[in-house]
Amino acid sequence: MSKILIIEDDPEIAMLEKDYLEINGFETEIVSDGKTALNVLLASHFDLVLLDLMLPGKSGYDICREIRDKIDIPILMVTARTESVDKIRGLGLGADDYIAKPFDPAELVARVKAHLRRYERLTGSGRRGNKDDTIIISGLRISPQSRKVYKGDTEIKFPNREFELLLFLAENPNIVFSKEHLFEKIWGFDYIGDSATVTVHINRIREKIEDDPSKPQIIETVWGAGYRLNN
């Protein structure tokens, strides 16, 4: 049974999420303030986080950043703030998805299930077999089996989708892929979102691997077409 951590200070919304998730077979736990959220998450095993942005003690943005620094887990932001800049900021900090209040509980459950399925596919054992064909490209060493990336002798940490996106481009160098193609390949048809998510993740990858992210040399933008990893 998958376990969901609900980080939400509105008791009515928290109980609505809890009730619908438990009806659908999930185990849940509720945290109502930002200060204790990370400690609770690290003290027990959870499979996904539902994270409100506006929390007492600490903002959802700060919590999202802290979670990403400590653990790789799907994060679904649930918030009344619907401006594009808020969505982009949340995704840029490592959130996997964004749903606005008020929401349809059935849609929330559907998104939770979609993210858990996708996460299981990304981390499933034996997905690439036992052979670890390390890819060396543009000064990077990418290990598919151990899911590690090195720039020189320094290991760079990547959440699952960033790693999958980088790996896919590295396995197909010098080929231009549209945002739509990358979105379908990495996130899948059952993911509820849009191709703008690709841009956010590309920018996050560039910040980690490029010498100058403002002038990327490894992952190039081909205007009007998409992205290409140069070998």
Short mmCIF file of N, CA and C in Angstrom, two decimals, residues 6-8 12-22 28 50 78 101 103 108-109:
data_model
loop_
_atom_site.label_atom_id
_atom_site.label_comp_id
_atom_site.label_asym_id
_atom_site.label_seq_id
_atom_site.Cartn_x
_atom_site.Cartn_y
_atom_site.Cartn_z
N ILE A 6 0.52 14.26 3.43
CA ILE A 6 -0.26 15.46 3.10
C ILE A 6 0.25 16.60 3.98
N ILE A 7 0.83 17.62 3.35
CA ILE A 7 1.32 18.79 4.08
C ILE A 7 0.36 19.92 3.77
N GLU A 8 -0.58 20.18 4.68
CA GLU A 8 -1.70 21.09 4.43
C GLU A 8 -2.21 21.64 5.76
N GLU A 12 -10.02 21.19 6.58
CA GLU A 12 -11.07 20.66 5.69
C GLU A 12 -10.46 20.09 4.42
N ILE A 13 -9.51 20.84 3.83
CA ILE A 13 -8.86 20.34 2.61
C ILE A 13 -8.03 19.10 2.92
N ALA A 14 -7.31 19.12 4.03
CA ALA A 14 -6.49 17.97 4.41
C ALA A 14 -7.34 16.72 4.58
N MET A 15 -8.50 16.85 5.23
CA MET A 15 -9.36 15.69 5.44
C MET A 15 -10.01 15.24 4.13
N LEU A 16 -10.33 16.19 3.24
CA LEU A 16 -10.87 15.83 1.93
C LEU A 16 -9.85 14.99 1.16
N GLU A 17 -8.60 15.44 1.15
CA GLU A 17 -7.55 14.68 0.47
C GLU A 17 -7.38 13.30 1.12
N LYS A 18 -7.34 13.29 2.44
CA LYS A 18 -7.15 12.04 3.18
C LYS A 18 -8.27 11.05 2.88
N ASP A 19 -9.52 11.52 2.93
CA ASP A 19 -10.66 10.63 2.73
C ASP A 19 -10.65 10.01 1.33
N TYR A 20 -10.44 10.83 0.31
CA TYR A 20 -10.48 10.32 -1.06
C TYR A 20 -9.30 9.39 -1.34
N LEU A 21 -8.13 9.72 -0.81
CA LEU A 21 -6.98 8.85 -1.02
C LEU A 21 -7.16 7.51 -0.31
N GLU A 22 -7.68 7.54 0.92
CA GLU A 22 -7.86 6.28 1.65
C GLU A 22 -8.97 5.43 1.05
N THR A 28 -2.37 7.41 4.50
CA THR A 28 -2.01 8.83 4.53
C THR A 28 -1.59 9.27 5.92
N LEU A 50 1.92 15.43 -1.04
CA LEU A 50 0.99 16.48 -1.45
C LEU A 50 1.35 17.72 -0.64
N VAL A 78 -0.23 21.50 -4.19
CA VAL A 78 -1.66 21.78 -4.16
C VAL A 78 -1.81 23.19 -3.58
N LYS A 101 -6.38 24.84 -6.20
CA LYS A 101 -7.60 24.81 -5.40
C LYS A 101 -8.59 25.81 -5.99
N PHE A 103 -10.13 21.95 -6.23
CA PHE A 103 -9.84 20.89 -7.18
C PHE A 103 -10.90 19.80 -7.09
N LEU A 108 -7.45 14.77 -8.37
CA LEU A 108 -6.30 14.68 -7.48
C LEU A 108 -5.85 13.23 -7.33
N VAL A 109 -6.79 12.34 -7.11
CA VAL A 109 -6.45 10.92 -6.97
C VAL A 109 -5.84 10.38 -8.27
#
